[in-house]
Amino acid sequence: MEGFDIRSEAFREILAPDSRLTKLAGDLQFTEGPVWVAEGDYLLFSDIPANRIYRWSKADGLSVWREPTGNSNGNTLDRQGRLITCEHSARRLSRTEQDGAVIALASQFGWRRLNSPNDVVVKSDGTIWFTDPPYGIKPEMQEQPRQYVFRLDPNGTLTALADDFDKPNGLCFSPDESLLYIADSSRERHHVRVFRVTPTNTLADGRLFATIEPGVPDGMRMDTAGRLYSTAGDGVQVFAPSGELLGIIQVPQAPANCTFGDADKRTLYITAKTSLYSIRLAAQGAQQP
Ligand code: MG
């Protein structure tokens, strides 16, 4: 089947009759951080070097939504529908209030500046989980002794959950939030690890889930059946909950992130280098919102 590298018959379960990769926008610099805003039917995504967040919708096409952005990377929405953003050059996690004001949620850990927050997810209890690799800073600018995975509680407390990642990057919860998948994008590791989320919101029993090749894993999402969609050098690789590679949605440019959108959450939006793509699927995204 053109456009797919099918490794298991089970891969066909995610495909719909109209599953065809469509290019929605091009001529951008480096796209990342897609998030679907259901209230309004549009997608927001970052162009990191352009220092912009773009808005794309079926009705209106592409427009600049915010500029500058602190070189924003990952985006998500919290349970109140507010935009949560990882800002590379501003080295902080920010929130956009209902009135449009942008406030810092976290910029330091232990009195040292964060590296450059990369990707972020919000759990249903309102806690915010994000990764802090040093991609956005020069080596001599790093103040943190490690590249942590953090949890930010609603009261503002920041807790380091894992300290043995080289380049922690994309992350996503299983549909029931009992597991957290975290990519390590270093060229030496290029793998995805999975952890059990404990009742006190810490991580336990970490193990290797999958090794990504070609390329490295970056952004990831899950569908309601617990299949993992990881970006990779050749497209979006789809894994069974067991870790078996089911197949690959091939993308002409290496994707850095993806998210499910549209009212039925059956469209996968893919940010890939200079372009934005989408593909309709039978599978349905699990992430809330
Ligand atoms: Mg990333």
PDB file of N, CA and C in Angstrom, residues 128-219:
ATOM      1  N   ILE A 128       1.236  18.992  35.365  1.00  0.00           N
ATOM      2  CA  ILE A 128       1.851  19.220  34.063  1.00  0.00           C
ATOM      3  C   ILE A 128       3.201  18.509  34.045  1.00  0.00           C
ATOM      4  N   TRP A 129       3.424  17.675  33.034  1.00  0.00           N
ATOM      5  CA  TRP A 129       4.637  16.855  32.948  1.00  0.00           C
ATOM      6  C   TRP A 129       5.409  17.308  31.713  1.00  0.00           C
ATOM      7  N   PHE A 130       6.709  17.636  31.904  1.00  0.00           N
ATOM      8  CA  PHE A 130       7.471  18.119  30.751  1.00  0.00           C
ATOM      9  C   PHE A 130       8.936  17.688  30.814  1.00  0.00           C
ATOM     10  N   THR A 131       9.570  17.740  29.647  1.00  0.00           N
ATOM     11  CA  THR A 131      10.973  17.320  29.518  1.00  0.00           C
ATOM     12  C   THR A 131      11.854  18.554  29.341  1.00  0.00           C
ATOM     13  N   ASP A 132      13.141  18.421  29.744  1.00  0.00           N
ATOM     14  CA  ASP A 132      14.024  19.592  29.746  1.00  0.00           C
ATOM     15  C   ASP A 132      15.425  19.257  29.206  1.00  0.00           C
ATOM     16  N   PRO A 133      15.497  18.879  27.926  1.00  0.00           N
ATOM     17  CA  PRO A 133      16.817  18.631  27.312  1.00  0.00           C
ATOM     18  C   PRO A 133      17.482  19.967  26.977  1.00  0.00           C
ATOM     19  N   PRO A 134      18.744  19.944  26.548  1.00  0.00           N
ATOM     20  CA  PRO A 134      19.447  21.210  26.298  1.00  0.00           C
ATOM     21  C   PRO A 134      19.485  21.631  24.827  1.00  0.00           C
ATOM     22  N   TYR A 135      18.513  21.188  24.020  1.00  0.00           N
ATOM     23  CA  TYR A 135      18.569  21.499  22.585  1.00  0.00           C
ATOM     24  C   TYR A 135      18.579  22.996  22.286  1.00  0.00           C
ATOM     25  N   GLY A 136      17.947  23.789  23.125  1.00  0.00           N
ATOM     26  CA  GLY A 136      17.783  25.205  22.803  1.00  0.00           C
ATOM     27  C   GLY A 136      18.894  26.103  23.334  1.00  0.00           C
ATOM     28  N   ILE A 137      19.923  25.513  23.967  1.00  0.00           N
ATOM     29  CA  ILE A 137      20.978  26.345  24.562  1.00  0.00           C
ATOM     30  C   ILE A 137      22.352  25.814  24.174  1.00  0.00           C
ATOM     31  N   LYS A 138      23.356  26.678  24.280  1.00  0.00           N
ATOM     32  CA  LYS A 138      24.744  26.245  24.058  1.00  0.00           C
ATOM     33  C   LYS A 138      25.195  25.476  25.308  1.00  0.00           C
ATOM     34  N   PRO A 139      26.146  24.513  25.146  1.00  0.00           N
ATOM     35  CA  PRO A 139      26.568  23.695  26.303  1.00  0.00           C
ATOM     36  C   PRO A 139      26.966  24.524  27.521  1.00  0.00           C
ATOM     37  N   GLU A 140      27.657  25.647  27.290  1.00  0.00           N
ATOM     38  CA  GLU A 140      28.129  26.435  28.436  1.00  0.00           C
ATOM     39  C   GLU A 140      26.993  27.177  29.143  1.00  0.00           C
ATOM     40  N   MET A 141      25.815  27.167  28.534  1.00  0.00           N
ATOM     41  CA  MET A 141      24.674  27.849  29.151  1.00  0.00           C
ATOM     42  C   MET A 141      23.903  26.935  30.108  1.00  0.00           C
ATOM     43  N   GLN A 142      24.205  25.635  30.091  1.00  0.00           N
ATOM     44  CA  GLN A 142      23.439  24.707  30.923  1.00  0.00           C
ATOM     45  C   GLN A 142      23.781  24.894  32.390  1.00  0.00           C
ATOM     46  N   GLU A 143      22.768  25.135  33.203  1.00  0.00           N
ATOM     47  CA  GLU A 143      22.956  25.292  34.648  1.00  0.00           C
ATOM     48  C   GLU A 143      22.532  24.043  35.410  1.00  0.00           C
ATOM     49  N   GLN A 144      21.568  23.300  34.880  1.00  0.00           N
ATOM     50  CA  GLN A 144      21.106  22.082  35.554  1.00  0.00           C
ATOM     51  C   GLN A 144      22.156  20.973  35.407  1.00  0.00           C
ATOM     52  N   PRO A 145      22.363  20.189  36.474  1.00  0.00           N
ATOM     53  CA  PRO A 145      23.345  19.097  36.384  1.00  0.00           C
ATOM     54  C   PRO A 145      22.862  17.926  35.526  1.00  0.00           C
ATOM     55  N   ARG A 146      21.560  17.883  35.263  1.00  0.00           N
ATOM     56  CA  ARG A 146      20.979  16.773  34.495  1.00  0.00           C
ATOM     57  C   ARG A 146      19.957  17.317  33.511  1.00  0.00           C
ATOM     58  N   GLN A 147      19.419  16.392  32.713  1.00  0.00           N
ATOM     59  CA  GLN A 147      18.325  16.699  31.805  1.00  0.00           C
ATOM     60  C   GLN A 147      17.090  15.972  32.364  1.00  0.00           C
ATOM     61  N   TYR A 148      16.325  16.688  33.160  1.00  0.00           N
ATOM     62  CA  TYR A 148      15.259  16.046  33.928  1.00  0.00           C
ATOM     63  C   TYR A 148      13.958  15.914  33.141  1.00  0.00           C
ATOM     64  N   VAL A 149      13.131  15.004  33.664  1.00  0.00           N
ATOM     65  CA  VAL A 149      11.700  14.993  33.344  1.00  0.00           C
ATOM     66  C   VAL A 149      11.021  15.543  34.595  1.00  0.00           C
ATOM     67  N   PHE A 150      10.174  16.557  34.416  1.00  0.00           N
ATOM     68  CA  PHE A 150       9.584  17.256  35.563  1.00  0.00           C
ATOM     69  C   PHE A 150       8.071  17.053  35.652  1.00  0.00           C
ATOM     70  N   ARG A 151       7.583  17.184  36.882  1.00  0.00           N
ATOM     71  CA  ARG A 151       6.142  17.311  37.120  1.00  0.00           C
ATOM     72  C   ARG A 151       5.904  18.638  37.838  1.00  0.00           C
ATOM     73  N   LEU A 152       4.985  19.421  37.293  1.00  0.00           N
ATOM     74  CA  LEU A 152       4.614  20.685  37.931  1.00  0.00           C
ATOM     75  C   LEU A 152       3.217  20.539  38.507  1.00  0.00           C
ATOM     76  N   ASP A 153       3.112  20.710  39.831  1.00  0.00           N
ATOM     77  CA  ASP A 153       1.814  20.593  40.497  1.00  0.00           C
ATOM     78  C   ASP A 153       1.047  21.913  40.412  1.00  0.00           C
ATOM     79  N   PRO A 154      -0.278  21.846  40.548  1.00  0.00           N
ATOM     80  CA  PRO A 154      -1.082  23.083  40.472  1.00  0.00           C
ATOM     81  C   PRO A 154      -0.648  24.139  41.495  1.00  0.00           C
ATOM     82  N   ASN A 155      -0.039  23.722  42.612  1.00  0.00           N
ATOM     83  CA  ASN A 155       0.407  24.708  43.611  1.00  0.00           C
ATOM     84  C   ASN A 155       1.765  25.316  43.271  1.00  0.00           C
ATOM     85  N   GLY A 156       2.345  24.925  42.115  1.00  0.00           N
ATOM     86  CA  GLY A 156       3.604  25.529  41.679  1.00  0.00           C
ATOM     87  C   GLY A 156       4.842  24.724  42.020  1.00  0.00           C
ATOM     88  N   THR A 157       4.688  23.617  42.756  1.00  0.00           N
ATOM     89  CA  THR A 157       5.847  22.798  43.122  1.00  0.00           C
ATOM     90  C   THR A 157       6.361  22.026  41.911  1.00  0.00           C
ATOM     91  N   LEU A 158       7.671  22.145  41.677  1.00  0.00           N
ATOM     92  CA  LEU A 158       8.303  21.451  40.562  1.00  0.00           C
ATOM     93  C   LEU A 158       9.114  20.276  41.111  1.00  0.00           C
ATOM     94  N   THR A 159       8.892  19.077  40.577  1.00  0.00           N
ATOM     95  CA  THR A 159       9.561  17.875  41.060  1.00  0.00           C
ATOM     96  C   THR A 159      10.251  17.175  39.900  1.00  0.00           C
ATOM     97  N   ALA A 160      11.534  16.808  40.103  1.00  0.00           N
ATOM     98  CA  ALA A 160      12.257  16.029  39.092  1.00  0.00           C
ATOM     99  C   ALA A 160      11.900  14.561  39.268  1.00  0.00           C
ATOM    100  N   LEU A 161      11.436  13.927  38.190  1.00  0.00           N
ATOM    101  CA  LEU A 161      10.949  12.545  38.258  1.00  0.00           C
ATOM    102  C   LEU A 161      11.961  11.549  37.725  1.00  0.00           C
ATOM    103  N   ALA A 162      12.790  11.971  36.801  1.00  0.00           N
ATOM    104  CA  ALA A 162      13.798  11.078  36.219  1.00  0.00           C
ATOM    105  C   ALA A 162      15.018  11.917  35.907  1.00  0.00           C
ATOM    106  N   ASP A 163      16.211  11.359  36.222  1.00  0.00           N
ATOM    107  CA  ASP A 163      17.441  12.132  36.020  1.00  0.00           C
ATOM    108  C   ASP A 163      18.458  11.384  35.168  1.00  0.00           C
ATOM    109  N   ASP A 164      18.029  10.255  34.560  1.00  0.00           N
ATOM    110  CA  ASP A 164      18.993   9.462  33.799  1.00  0.00           C
ATOM    111  C   ASP A 164      18.726   9.495  32.293  1.00  0.00           C
ATOM    112  N   PHE A 165      18.041  10.543  31.840  1.00  0.00           N
ATOM    113  CA  PHE A 165      17.851  10.727  30.400  1.00  0.00           C
ATOM    114  C   PHE A 165      18.986  11.578  29.852  1.00  0.00           C
ATOM    115  N   ASP A 166      19.352  11.294  28.610  1.00  0.00           N
ATOM    116  CA  ASP A 166      20.339  12.132  27.944  1.00  0.00           C
ATOM    117  C   ASP A 166      19.622  13.303  27.262  1.00  0.00           C
ATOM    118  N   LYS A 167      18.645  12.971  26.388  1.00  0.00           N
ATOM    119  CA  LYS A 167      17.863  14.005  25.700  1.00  0.00           C
ATOM    120  C   LYS A 167      16.370  13.682  25.830  1.00  0.00           C
ATOM    121  N   PRO A 168      15.787  13.863  27.028  1.00  0.00           N
ATOM    122  CA  PRO A 168      14.355  13.573  27.175  1.00  0.00           C
ATOM    123  C   PRO A 168      13.558  14.494  26.256  1.00  0.00           C
ATOM    124  N   ASN A 169      12.556  13.926  25.577  1.00  0.00           N
ATOM    125  CA  ASN A 169      11.913  14.714  24.537  1.00  0.00           C
ATOM    126  C   ASN A 169      10.396  14.515  24.581  1.00  0.00           C
ATOM    127  N   GLY A 170       9.802  13.859  23.588  1.00  0.00           N
ATOM    128  CA  GLY A 170       8.356  13.687  23.585  1.00  0.00           C
ATOM    129  C   GLY A 170       7.893  12.793  24.724  1.00  0.00           C
ATOM    130  N   LEU A 171       6.658  13.000  25.162  1.00  0.00           N
ATOM    131  CA  LEU A 171       6.104  12.144  26.208  1.00  0.00           C
ATOM    132  C   LEU A 171       4.588  12.042  26.037  1.00  0.00           C
ATOM    133  N   CYS A 172       4.037  10.916  26.472  1.00  0.00           N
ATOM    134  CA  CYS A 172       2.580  10.770  26.429  1.00  0.00           C
ATOM    135  C   CYS A 172       2.130   9.697  27.408  1.00  0.00           C
ATOM    136  N   PHE A 173       0.931   9.907  27.941  1.00  0.00           N
ATOM    137  CA  PHE A 173       0.332   8.947  28.865  1.00  0.00           C
ATOM    138  C   PHE A 173      -0.425   7.880  28.094  1.00  0.00           C
ATOM    139  N   SER A 174      -0.514   6.687  28.694  1.00  0.00           N
ATOM    140  CA  SER A 174      -1.425   5.668  28.175  1.00  0.00           C
ATOM    141  C   SER A 174      -2.851   6.169  28.390  1.00  0.00           C
ATOM    142  N   PRO A 175      -3.835   5.599  27.673  1.00  0.00           N
ATOM    143  CA  PRO A 175      -5.208   6.114  27.772  1.00  0.00           C
ATOM    144  C   PRO A 175      -5.727   6.192  29.215  1.00  0.00           C
ATOM    145  N   ASP A 176      -5.328   5.266  30.086  1.00  0.00           N
ATOM    146  CA  ASP A 176      -5.801   5.294  31.481  1.00  0.00           C
ATOM    147  C   ASP A 176      -4.820   6.005  32.417  1.00  0.00           C
ATOM    148  N   GLU A 177      -3.779   6.598  31.837  1.00  0.00           N
ATOM    149  CA  GLU A 177      -2.764   7.363  32.575  1.00  0.00           C
ATOM    150  C   GLU A 177      -1.986   6.519  33.583  1.00  0.00           C
ATOM    151  N   SER A 178      -2.013   5.208  33.421  1.00  0.00           N
ATOM    152  CA  SER A 178      -1.241   4.356  34.339  1.00  0.00           C
ATOM    153  C   SER A 178       0.213   4.235  33.896  1.00  0.00           C
ATOM    154  N   LEU A 179       0.491   4.598  32.642  1.00  0.00           N
ATOM    155  CA  LEU A 179       1.849   4.515  32.097  1.00  0.00           C
ATOM    156  C   LEU A 179       2.225   5.848  31.466  1.00  0.00           C
ATOM    157  N   LEU A 180       3.526   6.167  31.536  1.00  0.00           N
ATOM    158  CA  LEU A 180       4.040   7.337  30.826  1.00  0.00           C
ATOM    159  C   LEU A 180       5.186   6.890  29.921  1.00  0.00           C
ATOM    160  N   TYR A 181       5.075   7.233  28.646  1.00  0.00           N
ATOM    161  CA  TYR A 181       6.106   6.928  27.654  1.00  0.00           C
ATOM    162  C   TYR A 181       6.946   8.188  27.462  1.00  0.00           C
ATOM    163  N   ILE A 182       8.271   8.021  27.459  1.00  0.00           N
ATOM    164  CA  ILE A 182       9.165   9.174  27.299  1.00  0.00           C
ATOM    165  C   ILE A 182      10.254   8.819  26.288  1.00  0.00           C
ATOM    166  N   ALA A 183      10.428   9.682  25.304  1.00  0.00           N
ATOM    167  CA  ALA A 183      11.476   9.481  24.291  1.00  0.00           C
ATOM    168  C   ALA A 183      12.810   9.996  24.823  1.00  0.00           C
ATOM    169  N   ASP A 184      13.873   9.273  24.488  1.00  0.00           N
ATOM    170  CA  ASP A 184      15.229   9.787  24.690  1.00  0.00           C
ATOM    171  C   ASP A 184      15.836   9.916  23.301  1.00  0.00           C
ATOM    172  N   SER A 185      16.007  11.159  22.849  1.00  0.00           N
ATOM    173  CA  SER A 185      16.363  11.418  21.451  1.00  0.00           C
ATOM    174  C   SER A 185      17.855  11.441  21.186  1.00  0.00           C
ATOM    175  N   SER A 186      18.680  11.085  22.167  1.00  0.00           N
ATOM    176  CA  SER A 186      20.121  11.138  21.892  1.00  0.00           C
ATOM    177  C   SER A 186      20.444  10.129  20.787  1.00  0.00           C
ATOM    178  N   ARG A 187      21.438  10.456  19.977  1.00  0.00           N
ATOM    179  CA  ARG A 187      21.787   9.582  18.847  1.00  0.00           C
ATOM    180  C   ARG A 187      22.288   8.226  19.329  1.00  0.00           C
ATOM    181  N   GLU A 188      22.840   8.184  20.545  1.00  0.00           N
ATOM    182  CA  GLU A 188      23.330   6.916  21.083  1.00  0.00           C
ATOM    183  C   GLU A 188      22.167   6.037  21.537  1.00  0.00           C
ATOM    184  N   ARG A 189      21.100   6.641  22.046  1.00  0.00           N
ATOM    185  CA  ARG A 189      20.008   5.847  22.618  1.00  0.00           C
ATOM    186  C   ARG A 189      18.840   5.684  21.644  1.00  0.00           C
ATOM    187  N   HIS A 190      18.359   6.764  21.088  1.00  0.00           N
ATOM    188  CA  HIS A 190      17.211   6.798  20.163  1.00  0.00           C
ATOM    189  C   HIS A 190      16.139   5.760  20.525  1.00  0.00           C
ATOM    190  N   HIS A 191      15.684   5.821  21.780  1.00  0.00           N
ATOM    191  CA  HIS A 191      14.680   4.856  22.221  1.00  0.00           C
ATOM    192  C   HIS A 191      13.544   5.521  23.007  1.00  0.00           C
ATOM    193  N   VAL A 192      12.506   4.726  23.225  1.00  0.00           N
ATOM    194  CA  VAL A 192      11.356   5.151  24.025  1.00  0.00           C
ATOM    195  C   VAL A 192      11.321   4.272  25.263  1.00  0.00           C
ATOM    196  N   ARG A 193      11.227   4.904  26.420  1.00  0.00           N
ATOM    197  CA  ARG A 193      11.080   4.151  27.663  1.00  0.00           C
ATOM    198  C   ARG A 193       9.652   4.317  28.175  1.00  0.00           C
ATOM    199  N   VAL A 194       9.195   3.322  28.931  1.00  0.00           N
ATOM    200  CA  VAL A 194       7.859   3.401  29.526  1.00  0.00           C
ATOM    201  C   VAL A 194       7.985   3.194  31.034  1.00  0.00           C
ATOM    202  N   PHE A 195       7.221   3.976  31.779  1.00  0.00           N
ATOM    203  CA  PHE A 195       7.240   3.937  33.240  1.00  0.00           C
ATOM    204  C   PHE A 195       5.826   3.720  33.778  1.00  0.00           C
ATOM    205  N   ARG A 196       5.742   3.113  34.940  1.00  0.00           N
ATOM    206  CA  ARG A 196       4.481   3.043  35.663  1.00  0.00           C
ATOM    207  C   ARG A 196       4.305   4.355  36.434  1.00  0.00           C
ATOM    208  N   VAL A 197       3.116   4.935  36.346  1.00  0.00           N
ATOM    209  CA  VAL A 197       2.816   6.153  37.109  1.00  0.00           C
ATOM    210  C   VAL A 197       2.223   5.707  38.444  1.00  0.00           C
ATOM    211  N   THR A 198       2.885   6.067  39.544  1.00  0.00           N
ATOM    212  CA  THR A 198       2.442   5.611  40.861  1.00  0.00           C
ATOM    213  C   THR A 198       1.280   6.492  41.357  1.00  0.00           C
ATOM    214  N   PRO A 199       0.568   6.045  42.397  1.00  0.00           N
ATOM    215  CA  PRO A 199      -0.549   6.830  42.938  1.00  0.00           C
ATOM    216  C   PRO A 199      -0.122   8.214  43.444  1.00  0.00           C
ATOM    217  N   THR A 200       1.170   8.378  43.775  1.00  0.00           N
ATOM    218  CA  THR A 200       1.639   9.694  44.221  1.00  0.00           C
ATOM    219  C   THR A 200       2.283  10.487  43.080  1.00  0.00           C
ATOM    220  N   ASN A 201       1.997  10.072  41.838  1.00  0.00           N
ATOM    221  CA  ASN A 201       2.493  10.803  40.657  1.00  0.00           C
ATOM    222  C   ASN A 201       4.012  10.812  40.532  1.00  0.00           C
ATOM    223  N   THR A 202       4.635   9.693  40.852  1.00  0.00           N
ATOM    224  CA  THR A 202       6.050   9.521  40.537  1.00  0.00           C
ATOM    225  C   THR A 202       6.153   8.420  39.488  1.00  0.00           C
ATOM    226  N   LEU A 203       7.379   8.157  39.023  1.00  0.00           N
ATOM    227  CA  LEU A 203       7.597   7.145  37.991  1.00  0.00           C
ATOM    228  C   LEU A 203       8.319   5.947  38.588  1.00  0.00           C
ATOM    229  N   ALA A 204       7.889   4.743  38.184  1.00  0.00           N
ATOM    230  CA  ALA A 204       8.509   3.520  38.698  1.00  0.00           C
ATOM    231  C   ALA A 204       8.618   2.490  37.582  1.00  0.00           C
ATOM    232  N   ASP A 205       9.477   1.501  37.802  1.00  0.00           N
ATOM    233  CA  ASP A 205       9.600   0.332  36.908  1.00  0.00           C
ATOM    234  C   ASP A 205       9.890   0.723  35.461  1.00  0.00           C
ATOM    235  N   GLY A 206      10.764   1.698  35.248  1.00  0.00           N
ATOM    236  CA  GLY A 206      11.104   2.114  33.888  1.00  0.00           C
ATOM    237  C   GLY A 206      11.755   0.979  33.109  1.00  0.00           C
ATOM    238  N   ARG A 207      11.372   0.856  31.857  1.00  0.00           N
ATOM    239  CA  ARG A 207      11.984  -0.151  30.986  1.00  0.00           C
ATOM    240  C   ARG A 207      11.967   0.337  29.547  1.00  0.00           C
ATOM    241  N   LEU A 208      12.819  -0.289  28.738  1.00  0.00           N
ATOM    242  CA  LEU A 208      12.879   0.050  27.322  1.00  0.00           C
ATOM    243  C   LEU A 208      11.603  -0.446  26.646  1.00  0.00           C
ATOM    244  N   PHE A 209      10.942   0.435  25.908  1.00  0.00           N
ATOM    245  CA  PHE A 209       9.731   0.050  25.179  1.00  0.00           C
ATOM    246  C   PHE A 209      10.041  -0.242  23.719  1.00  0.00           C
ATOM    247  N   ALA A 210      10.784   0.636  23.080  1.00  0.00           N
ATOM    248  CA  ALA A 210      11.108   0.439  21.663  1.00  0.00           C
ATOM    249  C   ALA A 210      12.348   1.246  21.313  1.00  0.00           C
ATOM    250  N   THR A 211      13.106   0.739  20.373  1.00  0.00           N
ATOM    251  CA  THR A 211      14.231   1.491  19.812  1.00  0.00           C
ATOM    252  C   THR A 211      13.804   1.989  18.443  1.00  0.00           C
ATOM    253  N   ILE A 212      14.001   3.272  18.222  1.00  0.00           N
ATOM    254  CA  ILE A 212      13.528   3.910  16.995  1.00  0.00           C
ATOM    255  C   ILE A 212      14.684   4.014  16.006  1.00  0.00           C
ATOM    256  N   GLU A 213      14.457   3.528  14.798  1.00  0.00           N
ATOM    257  CA  GLU A 213      15.389   3.759  13.703  1.00  0.00           C
ATOM    258  C   GLU A 213      14.648   3.629  12.378  1.00  0.00           C
ATOM    259  N   PRO A 214      15.007   4.393  11.362  1.00  0.00           N
ATOM    260  CA  PRO A 214      16.095   5.375  11.361  1.00  0.00           C
ATOM    261  C   PRO A 214      15.717   6.627  12.151  1.00  0.00           C
ATOM    262  N   GLY A 215      16.752   7.421  12.437  1.00  0.00           N
ATOM    263  CA  GLY A 215      16.512   8.681  13.135  1.00  0.00           C
ATOM    264  C   GLY A 215      16.341   8.467  14.626  1.00  0.00           C
ATOM    265  N   VAL A 216      15.689   9.415  15.243  1.00  0.00           N
ATOM    266  CA  VAL A 216      15.471   9.385  16.687  1.00  0.00           C
ATOM    267  C   VAL A 216      13.994   9.668  16.965  1.00  0.00           C
ATOM    268  N   PRO A 217      13.480   9.208  18.119  1.00  0.00           N
ATOM    269  CA  PRO A 217      12.097   9.555  18.472  1.00  0.00           C
ATOM    270  C   PRO A 217      12.035  10.994  18.958  1.00  0.00           C
ATOM    271  N   ASP A 218      10.946  11.660  18.642  1.00  0.00           N
ATOM    272  CA  ASP A 218      10.725  13.022  19.161  1.00  0.00           C
ATOM    273  C   ASP A 218       9.310  13.020  19.748  1.00  0.00           C
ATOM    274  N   GLY A 219       8.358  13.748  19.161  1.00  0.00           N
ATOM    275  CA  GLY A 219       7.009  13.761  19.712  1.00  0.00           C
ATOM    276  C   GLY A 219       6.295  12.423  19.542  1.00  0.00           C
TER     277      GLY A 219
END
